Amino acid sequence: MKAEATRVVVDINVWISAALSRSGAPAQVVQRVLAYGVPVFTVATFNELQTRLWRPKFDRYLSMDVRKSLLHDLNALALWVTVPEAFSAIAYSRDPDDDKFLHAALASQARWLVTADQDLLCLAPLAPFAGVSISTPALALAHTGFCTT
């Protein structure tokens, strides 16, 4: 892991958007996180990425080799955290499936949770939520402190 690198939880929708299009805010966020920060995963968040990437609807956009390479590289680059039971027992989001991303951010002491999911973004007014800024890709990029050198 990079010394003093900003820890960032990137929601699955942002990872997939970045893989599908190399331009736009999601791709720029991913590029910045990989260059200057460190992506955070738990087993649950990585499993969701894997499950979604293997869906047949992406066959026409992403080859199997590209998907395998993406998963391999993220697995190797990520900061892997285990969410303590005390964190995972607390529900924050309107959609319980989304809590795993906030749990990952809290367990890793991540500075950012970047998402396009409204069920997580609606928590942003509480921001920074226990020290975690919840933001869209565009707003994260506009913030001068987001994964800078």
Backbone as a chain_set.jsonl record, in Angstrom:
{"seq": "MKAEATRVVVDINVWISAALSRSGAPAQVVQRVLAYGVPVFTVATFNELQTRLWRPKFDRYLSMDVRKSLLHDLNALALWVTVPEAFSAIAYSRDPDDDKFLHAALASQARWLVTADQDLLCLAPLAPFAGVSISTPALALAHTGFCTT", "coords": {"N": [[0.846, -1.169, 0.0], [0.459, 2.27, -0.714], [2.343, 4.747, 0.984], [0.673, 6.629, 3.406], [-1.52, 6.867, 1.727], [-4.702, 7.853, 0.492], [-7.537, 6.238, 1.591], [-10.116, 4.689, -0.166], [-13.425, 3.754, -0.686], [-14.963, 2.434, -3.365], [-17.958, 2.298, -4.956], [-19.721, -0.41, -6.522], [-21.159, 0.32, -8.823], [-19.69, 2.463, -9.78], [-17.15, 1.353, -10.338], [-17.888, -0.384, -12.436], [-19.004, 1.386, -14.321], [-16.692, 2.844, -14.917], [-15.163, 0.847, -16.103], [-16.625, 0.353, -18.384], [-16.564, 2.738, -19.797], [-13.97, 4.818, -20.637], [-13.867, 7.485, -20.286], [-15.246, 10.314, -18.565], [-16.602, 10.995, -15.273], [-16.675, 8.669, -13.454], [-14.567, 7.024, -14.5], [-12.4, 8.767, -14.25], [-12.299, 9.068, -11.478], [-11.629, 6.441, -10.688], [-9.128, 6.212, -11.967], [-7.691, 8.162, -10.528], [-7.853, 7.174, -7.909], [-6.447, 4.767, -8.192], [-3.945, 5.754, -8.907], [-3.141, 7.543, -6.852], [-4.333, 6.891, -4.46], [-5.792, 4.306, -2.437], [-7.727, 1.548, -3.185], [-10.429, 0.164, -1.34], [-11.582, -2.955, -0.259], [-13.92, -5.414, 0.89], [-14.633, -8.855, 1.513], [-17.33, -9.155, 0.878], [-17.93, -6.831, -0.682], [-16.199, -7.129, -2.843], [-17.073, -9.58, -3.846], [-19.579, -8.816, -4.778], [-18.849, -7.135, -6.903], [-17.559, -9.001, -8.587], [-19.715, -10.761, -9.146], [-21.5, -9.072, -10.499], [-19.932, -8.221, -12.696], [-19.704, -10.55, -14.181], [-22.123, -10.886, -15.37], [-24.161, -11.666, -18.166], [-25.037, -9.462, -19.689], [-22.92, -7.735, -19.981], [-21.241, -8.899, -21.781], [-21.007, -8.013, -24.445], [-19.609, -5.694, -24.181], [-17.361, -5.932, -22.543], [-14.639, -8.03, -22.69], [-14.043, -11.437, -21.63], [-11.401, -11.745, -20.832], [-10.657, -9.109, -20.216], [-12.315, -8.614, -18.035], [-11.411, -10.582, -16.225], [-8.785, -9.712, -15.878], [-9.196, -7.161, -14.751], [-10.441, -7.841, -12.29], [-8.404, -9.396, -11.16], [-6.295, -7.508, -10.959], [-7.438, -5.542, -9.268], [-7.852, -7.076, -6.989], [-5.21, -7.525, -6.248], [-4.25, -4.92, -5.768], [-5.811, -3.803, -3.805], [-6.71, -2.659, -0.512], [-7.514, -4.876, 1.825], [-10.123, -5.414, 4.044], [-11.554, -6.551, 7.089], [-14.771, -6.551, 8.298], [-15.754, -5.634, 11.453], [-18.0, -7.348, 13.66], [-19.511, -5.607, 15.22], [-19.746, -3.357, 13.594], [-20.981, -4.386, 11.278], [-23.436, -5.121, 12.226], [-24.97, -2.889, 12.347], [-27.433, -1.026, 10.702], [-27.528, 1.338, 8.165], [-28.33, 2.39, 5.694], [-31.144, 2.925, 3.46], [-31.423, 0.776, 1.855], [-30.567, -2.318, 2.725], [-28.605, -3.891, 1.42], [-26.743, -2.085, 0.583], [-25.35, -1.287, 2.777], [-22.961, -2.655, 3.186], [-20.945, -1.261, 1.868], [-20.636, 1.111, 3.273], [-19.971, -0.02, 5.725], [-17.492, -1.131, 5.013], [-16.051, 1.21, 4.524], [-16.059, 2.407, 7.065], [-14.767, 0.416, 8.611], [-12.24, 0.401, 7.479], [-11.383, 2.902, 7.922], [-11.677, 4.693, 5.853], [-11.442, 7.611, 3.84], [-13.152, 8.41, 1.888], [-16.238, 7.493, 0.297], [-17.271, 6.642, -2.697], [-19.91, 6.881, -4.861], [-22.806, 6.262, -6.935], [-25.186, 5.659, -6.042], [-28.296, 6.376, -4.818], [-29.332, 5.58, -2.363], [-27.16, 5.519, -0.716], [-26.046, 8.032, -1.126], [-27.945, 9.693, 0.005], [-27.24, 9.714, 2.615], [-25.205, 11.475, 2.762], [-25.691, 14.158, 3.732], [-25.167, 13.829, 6.4], [-22.554, 13.906, 6.414], [-19.148, 14.78, 7.195], [-19.696, 11.403, 7.467], [-19.07, 9.808, 10.2], [-16.441, 10.465, 9.691], [-16.213, 9.743, 7.043], [-16.52, 10.832, 3.804], [-19.227, 10.915, 1.731], [-19.861, 10.67, -1.613], [-20.683, 11.622, -5.005], [-19.071, 10.566, -8.077], [-18.399, 12.874, -9.648], [-18.555, 15.028, -7.808], [-16.613, 14.236, -5.977], [-14.302, 14.441, -7.529], [-14.257, 17.172, -7.895], [-13.532, 18.075, -5.436], [-10.803, 19.411, -3.781], [-9.17, 17.898, -2.114], [-9.38, 15.254, -2.826], [-7.852, 12.314, -3.248], [-5.129, 13.302, -3.865], [-1.744, 14.072, -4.659]], "CA": [[0.0, 0.0, 0.0], [1.199, 3.518, -0.771], [2.435, 5.414, 2.283], [-0.272, 7.716, 3.628], [-2.482, 6.953, 0.628], [-6.098, 8.015, 0.87], [-8.342, 5.024, 1.432], [-11.367, 5.016, -0.838], [-14.351, 2.685, -1.058], [-15.619, 2.767, -4.621], [-19.133, 1.444, -5.125], [-19.69, -1.269, -7.707], [-21.654, 1.044, -10.001], [-18.616, 3.322, -10.275], [-16.165, 0.465, -10.966], [-18.401, -0.889, -13.713], [-19.079, 2.527, -15.246], [-15.326, 3.15, -15.341], [-14.722, -0.222, -17.009], [-17.379, 0.455, -19.633], [-16.211, 3.975, -20.5], [-12.719, 5.367, -20.093], [-14.015, 8.918, -20.07], [-16.284, 10.6, -17.591], [-16.219, 11.083, -13.863], [-16.302, 7.385, -12.83], [-13.237, 6.6, -14.955], [-11.416, 9.673, -13.666], [-12.188, 8.706, -10.058], [-10.877, 5.19, -10.606], [-7.732, 6.51, -12.31], [-7.065, 8.907, -9.43], [-7.704, 6.261, -6.769], [-5.37, 3.816, -8.474], [-2.664, 6.459, -8.996], [-2.748, 8.28, -5.655], [-5.009, 6.382, -3.274], [-5.845, 2.85, -2.342], [-9.107, 1.066, -3.126], [-10.726, -0.702, -0.198], [-12.578, -3.997, -0.481], [-14.177, -6.514, 1.811], [-15.056, -10.017, 0.734], [-18.689, -8.899, 0.384], [-17.963, -5.844, -1.763], [-15.527, -7.714, -4.008], [-17.975, -10.594, -4.412], [-20.615, -8.128, -5.559], [-18.23, -6.717, -8.16], [-17.4, -10.205, -9.407], [-21.035, -11.242, -9.579], [-22.052, -8.144, -11.496], [-19.118, -8.213, -13.911], [-19.895, -11.772, -14.958], [-23.454, -10.909, -15.971], [-24.108, -11.728, -19.633], [-25.305, -8.176, -20.345], [-21.662, -7.041, -20.239], [-20.456, -9.656, -22.751], [-20.751, -7.255, -25.678], [-18.81, -4.506, -23.867], [-16.12, -6.296, -21.872], [-14.271, -9.429, -22.927], [-13.762, -12.216, -20.425], [-10.03, -11.452, -20.429], [-10.638, -7.787, -19.578], [-12.937, -8.759, -16.713], [-10.484, -11.344, -15.382], [-7.653, -8.839, -15.578], [-9.673, -6.136, -13.826], [-10.62, -8.449, -10.97], [-7.08, -9.785, -10.669], [-5.541, -6.311, -10.584], [-8.045, -4.937, -8.087], [-7.568, -7.976, -5.864], [-3.818, -7.325, -5.852], [-3.995, -3.538, -5.351], [-6.737, -3.352, -2.767], [-6.567, -2.853, 0.924], [-8.587, -5.784, 2.218], [-10.488, -5.236, 5.447], [-12.609, -7.372, 7.679], [-15.699, -5.687, 9.017], [-16.098, -6.178, 12.767], [-19.422, -7.611, 13.876], [-20.157, -4.417, 15.77], [-20.073, -2.484, 12.467], [-21.908, -5.034, 10.346], [-24.75, -5.268, 12.854], [-25.69, -1.619, 12.273], [-27.996, -0.673, 9.396], [-27.491, 2.778, 7.92], [-28.959, 2.749, 4.429], [-32.516, 2.482, 3.185], [-31.262, -0.531, 1.216], [-29.584, -3.052, 3.532], [-27.507, -4.391, 0.588], [-25.746, -1.025, 0.408], [-24.607, -1.065, 4.02], [-21.622, -3.259, 3.134], [-19.974, -0.266, 1.421], [-20.378, 1.99, 4.42], [-19.24, -0.837, 6.698], [-16.1, -1.215, 4.541], [-15.431, 2.52, 4.738], [-15.857, 2.596, 8.505], [-13.776, -0.553, 9.099], [-10.916, 0.738, 6.958], [-11.154, 4.325, 8.174], [-11.566, 5.346, 4.551], [-11.806, 9.03, 3.81], [-14.184, 8.601, 0.872], [-17.093, 6.469, -0.293], [-17.703, 7.231, -3.959], [-21.043, 6.095, -5.321], [-23.907, 6.92, -7.647], [-26.374, 5.056, -5.443], [-29.038, 7.352, -4.018], [-29.526, 5.076, -1.007], [-25.971, 5.911, 0.042], [-25.86, 9.477, -1.239], [-28.854, 10.407, 0.913], [-26.564, 9.792, 3.909], [-24.166, 12.505, 2.665], [-25.887, 15.318, 4.622], [-24.566, 13.519, 7.694], [-21.125, 13.893, 6.132], [-18.596, 13.457, 6.976], [-20.336, 10.355, 8.241], [-18.014, 9.141, 10.983], [-15.175, 10.721, 9.016], [-16.271, 9.288, 5.66], [-17.271, 11.694, 2.893], [-19.979, 10.135, 0.746], [-19.919, 11.591, -2.735], [-20.728, 11.141, -6.385], [-17.755, 10.715, -8.707], [-18.148, 14.258, -10.076], [-18.288, 15.862, -6.636], [-15.318, 13.833, -5.416], [-13.262, 15.027, -8.376], [-14.246, 18.621, -7.695], [-12.959, 18.349, -4.116], [-9.35, 19.524, -3.933], [-8.448, 16.921, -1.311], [-9.674, 13.869, -3.223], [-6.748, 11.522, -3.791], [-4.101, 14.112, -4.483], [-0.395, 13.679, -4.248]], "C": [[0.893, 1.235, 0.0], [1.209, 4.175, 0.612], [1.458, 6.573, 2.341], [-1.293, 7.89, 2.503], [-3.901, 7.06, 1.177], [-6.852, 6.728, 0.59], [-9.707, 5.414, 0.875], [-12.164, 3.739, -1.095], [-15.083, 3.186, -2.295], [-16.753, 1.774, -4.807], [-19.049, 0.705, -6.459], [-20.14, -0.528, -8.951], [-20.573, 1.944, -10.593], [-17.53, 2.48, -10.946], [-16.637, 0.026, -12.342], [-18.521, 0.23, -14.735], [-17.694, 2.871, -15.787], [-14.802, 2.095, -16.313], [-15.395, -0.108, -18.374], [-16.997, 1.677, -20.456], [-14.988, 4.587, -19.844], [-12.746, 6.883, -19.944], [-15.139, 9.125, -19.064], [-15.771, 10.523, -16.172], [-15.881, 9.734, -13.228], [-14.894, 6.914, -13.226], [-12.148, 7.476, -14.348], [-11.207, 9.382, -12.182], [-11.333, 7.457, -9.906], [-9.402, 5.433, -10.922], [-7.018, 7.21, -11.159], [-6.856, 8.009, -8.212], [-6.546, 5.308, -6.999], [-3.998, 4.483, -8.515], [-2.203, 7.019, -7.65], [-3.357, 7.766, -4.354], [-4.891, 4.879, -3.199], [-7.313, 2.434, -2.268], [-9.278, 0.086, -1.973], [-11.806, -1.696, -0.598], [-12.732, -4.851, 0.763], [-14.536, -7.7, 0.933], [-16.433, -9.753, 0.114], [-18.714, -7.91, -0.77], [-17.288, -6.387, -3.022], [-16.401, -8.782, -4.659], [-19.085, -9.956, -5.236], [-20.063, -7.652, -6.899], [-18.071, -7.9, -9.101], [-18.726, -10.656, -9.988], [-21.605, -10.354, -10.681], [-21.262, -8.179, -12.797], [-19.351, -9.435, -14.79], [-21.275, -11.852, -15.605], [-23.345, -10.859, -17.497], [-24.336, -10.382, -20.328], [-24.025, -7.391, -20.639], [-20.805, -7.738, -21.295], [-20.104, -8.845, -23.994], [-19.843, -6.051, -25.442], [-17.439, -4.836, -23.291], [-15.809, -7.771, -22.122], [-14.03, -10.123, -21.586], [-12.355, -11.904, -19.911], [-9.93, -10.097, -19.729], [-11.228, -7.887, -18.173], [-12.027, -9.502, -15.752], [-9.311, -10.468, -14.944], [-8.039, -7.758, -14.568], [-9.797, -6.697, -12.412], [-9.281, -8.848, -10.349], [-6.314, -8.573, -10.153], [-6.115, -5.648, -9.334], [-7.789, -5.778, -6.836], [-6.157, -7.72, -5.335], [-3.557, -5.932, -5.268], [-4.758, -3.106, -4.106], [-6.188, -3.51, -1.359], [-7.775, -3.692, 1.321], [-8.86, -5.613, 3.705], [-11.577, -6.235, 5.829], [-13.478, -6.444, 8.51], [-16.035, -6.328, 10.356], [-17.612, -6.354, 12.903], [-20.167, -6.386, 14.39], [-20.546, -3.434, 14.67], [-21.154, -3.101, 11.599], [-23.303, -5.211, 10.923], [-25.598, -4.002, 12.738], [-26.15, -1.356, 10.841], [-28.019, 0.843, 9.274], [-28.363, 3.177, 6.741], [-30.406, 2.277, 4.349], [-32.509, 1.102, 2.537], [-30.178, -1.297, 1.969], [-28.411, -3.618, 2.722], [-26.4, -3.352, 0.409], [-24.899, -0.794, 1.657], [-23.187, -1.618, 3.963], [-20.553, -2.254, 2.68], [-19.64, 0.72, 2.534], [-19.628, 1.234, 5.513], [-17.763, -0.934, 6.307], [-15.369, 0.095, 4.784], [-15.126, 2.747, 6.214], [-14.763, 1.675, 9.037], [-12.362, -0.2, 8.659], [-10.483, 2.156, 7.299], [-10.889, 5.065, 6.872], [-12.015, 6.796, 4.659], [-13.008, 9.257, 2.896], [-14.96, 7.32, 0.585], [-17.672, 7.121, -1.532], [-18.743, 6.306, -4.585], [-21.98, 6.932, -6.178], [-25.243, 6.438, -7.081], [-27.061, 6.044, -4.502], [-29.262, 6.886, -2.58], [-28.315, 5.356, -0.118], [-25.778, 7.424, 0.015], [-26.774, 10.259, -0.304], [-28.27, 10.499, 2.322], [-25.528, 10.915, 3.938], [-24.434, 13.736, 3.527], [-25.35, 15.075, 6.035], [-23.049, 13.631, 7.621], [-20.403, 15.01, 6.853], [-19.151, 12.451, 7.984], [-19.248, 9.559, 8.928], [-16.666, 9.286, 10.288], [-15.141, 10.324, 7.566], [-17.101, 10.277, 4.856], [-17.921, 10.81, 1.835], [-20.281, 11.059, -0.416], [-20.132, 10.873, -4.059], [-19.321, 11.249, -6.966], [-17.441, 12.17, -9.085], [-17.817, 15.156, -8.892], [-16.963, 15.507, -5.973], [-14.179, 14.462, -6.214], [-13.143, 16.533, -8.182], [-13.62, 19.013, -6.356], [-11.441, 18.338, -4.213], [-8.565, 18.476, -3.15], [-8.682, 15.478, -1.728], [-8.483, 13.244, -3.92], [-5.749, 12.385, -4.567], [-2.748, 13.673, -3.958], [0.051, 14.427, -3.028]], "O": [[1.95, 1.249, 0.631], [0.203, 4.158, 1.321], [1.416, 7.404, 1.434], [-1.867, 8.968, 2.356], [-4.247, 6.444, 2.184], [-6.806, 6.197, -0.52], [-10.363, 6.332, 1.368], [-11.645, 2.77, -1.649], [-15.737, 4.229, -2.268], [-16.538, 0.562, -4.815], [-18.385, 1.151, -7.394], [-19.571, -0.72, -10.025], [-20.553, 2.16, -11.805], [-17.039, 2.85, -12.013], [-15.871, 0.06, -13.305], [-18.174, 0.04, -15.901], [-17.54, 3.156, -16.975], [-14.072, 2.425, -17.248], [-14.796, -0.438, -19.397], [-17.095, 1.653, -21.682], [-14.976, 4.841, -18.64], [-11.76, 7.489, -19.525], [-15.889, 8.199, -18.759], [-14.664, 10.054, -15.908], [-14.88, 9.647, -12.515], [-14.127, 6.459, -12.377], [-11.088, 6.975, -13.972], [-10.083, 9.441, -11.683], [-10.416, 7.424, -9.086], [-8.525, 4.92, -10.226], [-5.871, 6.888, -10.85], [-5.814, 8.072, -7.56], [-5.748, 5.068, -6.092], [-2.993, 3.849, -8.192], [-1.013, 6.979, -7.337], [-2.937, 8.167, -3.268], [-4.015, 4.265, -3.81], [-8.055, 2.9, -1.404], [-8.389, -0.711, -1.674], [-12.816, -1.327, -1.198], [-11.813, -4.992, 1.57], [-14.722, -7.545, -0.274], [-16.668, -10.092, -1.046], [-19.44, -8.118, -1.742], [-17.749, -6.136, -4.135], [-16.46, -8.876, -5.885], [-19.484, -10.491, -6.27], [-20.743, -7.756, -7.92], [-18.412, -7.81, -10.28], [-18.836, -10.902, -11.189], [-22.131, -10.85, -11.678], [-21.847, -8.167, -13.88], [-19.208, -9.36, -16.011], [-21.557, -12.811, -16.324], [-22.541, -10.108, -18.048], [-23.868, -10.188, -21.45], [-24.043, -6.476, -21.461], [-19.75, -7.223, -21.668], [-19.006, -8.986, -24.533], [-19.357, -5.449, -26.399], [-16.471, -4.111, -23.52], [-16.614, -8.648, -21.807], [-13.839, -9.477, -20.556], [-12.138, -11.81, -18.703], [-9.194, -9.958, -18.752], [-10.693, -7.304, -17.23], [-11.882, -9.104, -14.597], [-8.903, -10.49, -13.783], [-7.286, -7.479, -13.636], [-9.313, -6.095, -11.453], [-9.061, -8.656, -9.153], [-5.755, -8.598, -9.057], [-5.368, -5.24, -8.444], [-7.541, -5.241, -5.757], [-5.935, -7.7, -4.124], [-2.728, -5.786, -4.37], [-4.378, -2.144, -3.439], [-5.341, -4.356, -1.071], [-8.918, -3.263, 1.168], [-7.942, -5.661, 4.524], [-12.382, -6.68, 5.01], [-12.984, -5.657, 9.318], [-16.546, -7.448, 10.394], [-18.393, -5.596, 12.327], [-21.323, -6.16, 14.033], [-21.561, -2.748, 14.788], [-22.122, -2.436, 11.227], [-24.256, -5.429, 10.176], [-26.801, -4.032, 12.998], [-25.368, -1.45, 9.895], [-28.478, 1.541, 10.178], [-29.056, 4.193, 6.793], [-30.829, 1.367, 5.062], [-33.475, 0.348, 2.657], [-28.998, -0.962, 1.864], [-27.327, -3.809, 3.274], [-25.256, -3.701, 0.118], [-23.841, -0.168, 1.584], [-22.298, -1.093, 4.634], [-19.389, -2.376, 3.061], [-18.485, 1.11, 2.703], [-18.743, 1.797, 6.158], [-16.884, -0.832, 7.163], [-14.21, 0.1, 5.2], [-14.048, 3.228, 6.563], [-13.922, 2.105, 9.827], [-11.398, -0.468, 9.376], [-9.359, 2.561, 7.004], [-10.018, 5.93, 6.786], [-12.866, 7.141, 5.479], [-13.788, 10.185, 3.107], [-14.414, 6.217, 0.626], [-18.474, 8.049, -1.433], [-18.496, 5.121, -4.808], [-21.943, 8.162, -6.142], [-26.305, 6.785, -7.599], [-26.475, 6.49, -3.516], [-29.37, 7.712, -1.674], [-28.445, 5.421, 1.104], [-25.392, 8.024, 1.018], [-26.429, 11.357, 0.133], [-28.756, 11.28, 3.139], [-25.028, 11.272, 5.004], [-23.475, 14.327, 4.024], [-25.107, 16.027, 6.778], [-22.351, 13.473, 8.623], [-20.979, 16.07, 7.098], [-19.072, 12.649, 9.196], [-18.582, 8.731, 8.304], [-15.851, 8.364, 10.288], [-14.13, 10.545, 6.9], [-18.259, 10.532, 5.188], [-17.245, 10.055, 1.137], [-20.888, 12.114, -0.233], [-19.812, 9.695, -4.215], [-18.472, 11.945, -6.41], [-16.326, 12.638, -8.859], [-16.89, 15.962, -8.97], [-16.269, 16.386, -5.462], [-13.208, 14.956, -5.64], [-12.055, 17.097, -8.291], [-13.224, 20.164, -6.17], [-10.856, 17.359, -4.678], [-7.414, 18.192, -3.485], [-8.225, 14.562, -1.044], [-8.149, 13.605, -5.049], [-5.558, 12.21, -5.77], [-2.643, 12.99, -2.939], [1.165, 14.217, -2.548]]}, "num_chains": 1, "name": "protein.A"}
